Amino acid sequence: MNFDEIIDRRGTFSSKWDNMEAYGGVSPDVGIPMWVADMDFQAADVLQDAMRNLLERANYGYFTGENEMKEATAWWMKERHGWTVDPDHMSSTAGLGHAIALILETYTNPGDEVIIFSPVYHEFAYKIKLNKRVVHEAPLVIRDGVYHMDMDALEAGLTGKERMMLISSPHNPAGRIWTPAELRQLADFCRRHDLYMVCDEIHHDLVYPGQSFTSFLNAAPEAAEYCFILTAASKTFNTAGARLGTVTIPNDHLRQRFRQALVEHQTQPNLLGVELTRAAYSPGGAEWVDALVSYIDRNHRLFLDGIGQIPALKAMPMQATYLAWVNFADTGMEMSEVLRRIHEDARLVPSIGTGFGTGGENCLRFNIATPRARVAEAVERLQTAFADLQ
Ligand SMILES: Cc1ncc(COP(=O)(O)O)c(C=O)c1O
């Protein structure tokens, strides 16, 4: 577990590294990619052992093991989140982007509105639009420096066409953990307005020491009848390439419909995803995650302290995730100038905030799940690029 080790990912078909020049115009030879949400660390030993076993078996044919993976997933949820979940309520998808698309397709109709709290993970709005549903944005408001949901404004702006609410819990970007009271409020809102609730908990393991995350169904068990809980080992263990996500649907009728949709689409989990997820959700995996979180926590403090020393830059305090959200509005600069400095002067490639919807206009999202030396380098480059700010 040497998270300080610099691993050269250039030319390894890593999307974050190999596509950074196309996205941000910065060569991977001189730049630091801080956009795509994956990590630059070596995989956990439990994953490497699983891969070695697979390699030794030397056969990649049809397989079983999905049930054991679901049992391992249920063990993890109980052990790490105090959430008792029935493995029979789980279905496997090809990642959570796929799960969201399939849920939209199965339970809503073209023209229906889906509520999202912006700024939020850009794929939410993208998937909604791609499926010809309508994005109903509920902009988050900043109070005491962090995001809050404005439920009164949401209620006042309802059109009657809303069918679903989709949230990121913890929240991407900015790493806000919604409190049990907030989650209960959302559950109640969905019940009163007859909305399905889709709660994406993909970031739930990456919670900083001293913070506590509550699974949606622990906060609001009564919402079991109309909710979908999305989880995956992919953010926690950096296995996004294995395309495996889990959708937990406690309601029998809703679950049957989802299973039917999977059958109609001939969707089955893949061998790599199942093997890696089963291996990840284990005591050895837990040990690795504890070390990882403590490492990222120190990265996050280094990054936020460094940003804090640049006048006019505001990094939102984070409770979870490795995605730091920095607001440049107080620089008084056009975002084109901010981006010029970030790309050309600092040679960093963060995610551009506009993609996250309303509220993201003046922001950039920085992925800090990389060896500390690189985070320190990124901070120094930012301080130099904005040294003229007073
Ligand atoms: C909230 C959220 N959901 C889903 C995903 C992506 O999931 P997948 O790679 O399984 O499609 C991400 C990736 O960053 C995310 O932040």
Coordinates of N, CA, C and O in Angstrom, one line a residue, residues 35 46 64 132 139 163 220-221 253 296 356 382:
W35 N -9.1 15.5 -14.0 CA -10.5 15.5 -14.4 C -11.2 14.2 -14.1 O -11.8 14.1 -13.1
V46 N -5.9 -7.4 -2.7 CA -7.0 -8.4 -2.8 C -7.4 -8.4 -4.3 O -7.8 -9.5 -4.8
T64 N -20.2 -18.5 -13.2 CA -21.1 -18.3 -12.2 C -20.4 -17.3 -11.2 O -19.3 -16.9 -11.5
K132 N -34.3 11.4 -23.8 CA -35.5 12.2 -24.2 C -36.4 12.5 -23.0 O -37.6 12.7 -23.2
P139 N -31.4 24.0 -8.3 CA -30.1 24.5 -8.0 C -29.8 24.5 -6.4 O -30.7 24.9 -5.7
R163 N -41.4 12.8 -12.5 CA -41.6 11.4 -12.2 C -40.6 10.8 -11.3 O -40.8 9.8 -10.7
A220 N -34.2 6.6 5.8 CA -35.6 6.7 5.4 C -36.1 5.3 5.0 O -36.4 5.1 3.8
P221 N -36.2 4.3 5.9 CA -36.6 3.0 5.5 C -38.0 2.9 4.8 O -38.2 2.0 4.0
H253 N -42.3 -5.5 -7.1 CA -42.9 -5.2 -8.4 C -41.9 -4.4 -9.2 O -41.6 -4.7 -10.4
I296 N -6.0 10.0 1.2 CA -6.7 11.0 0.4 C -7.1 12.2 1.3 O -7.2 13.3 0.9
F356 N -21.6 20.6 -15.1 CA -22.3 20.1 -13.9 C -23.6 20.8 -13.7 O -24.3 20.6 -12.7
L382 N -0.8 26.2 -9.2 CA -1.9 27.1 -9.1 C -1.5 28.4 -8.4 O -1.9 29.5 -8.9

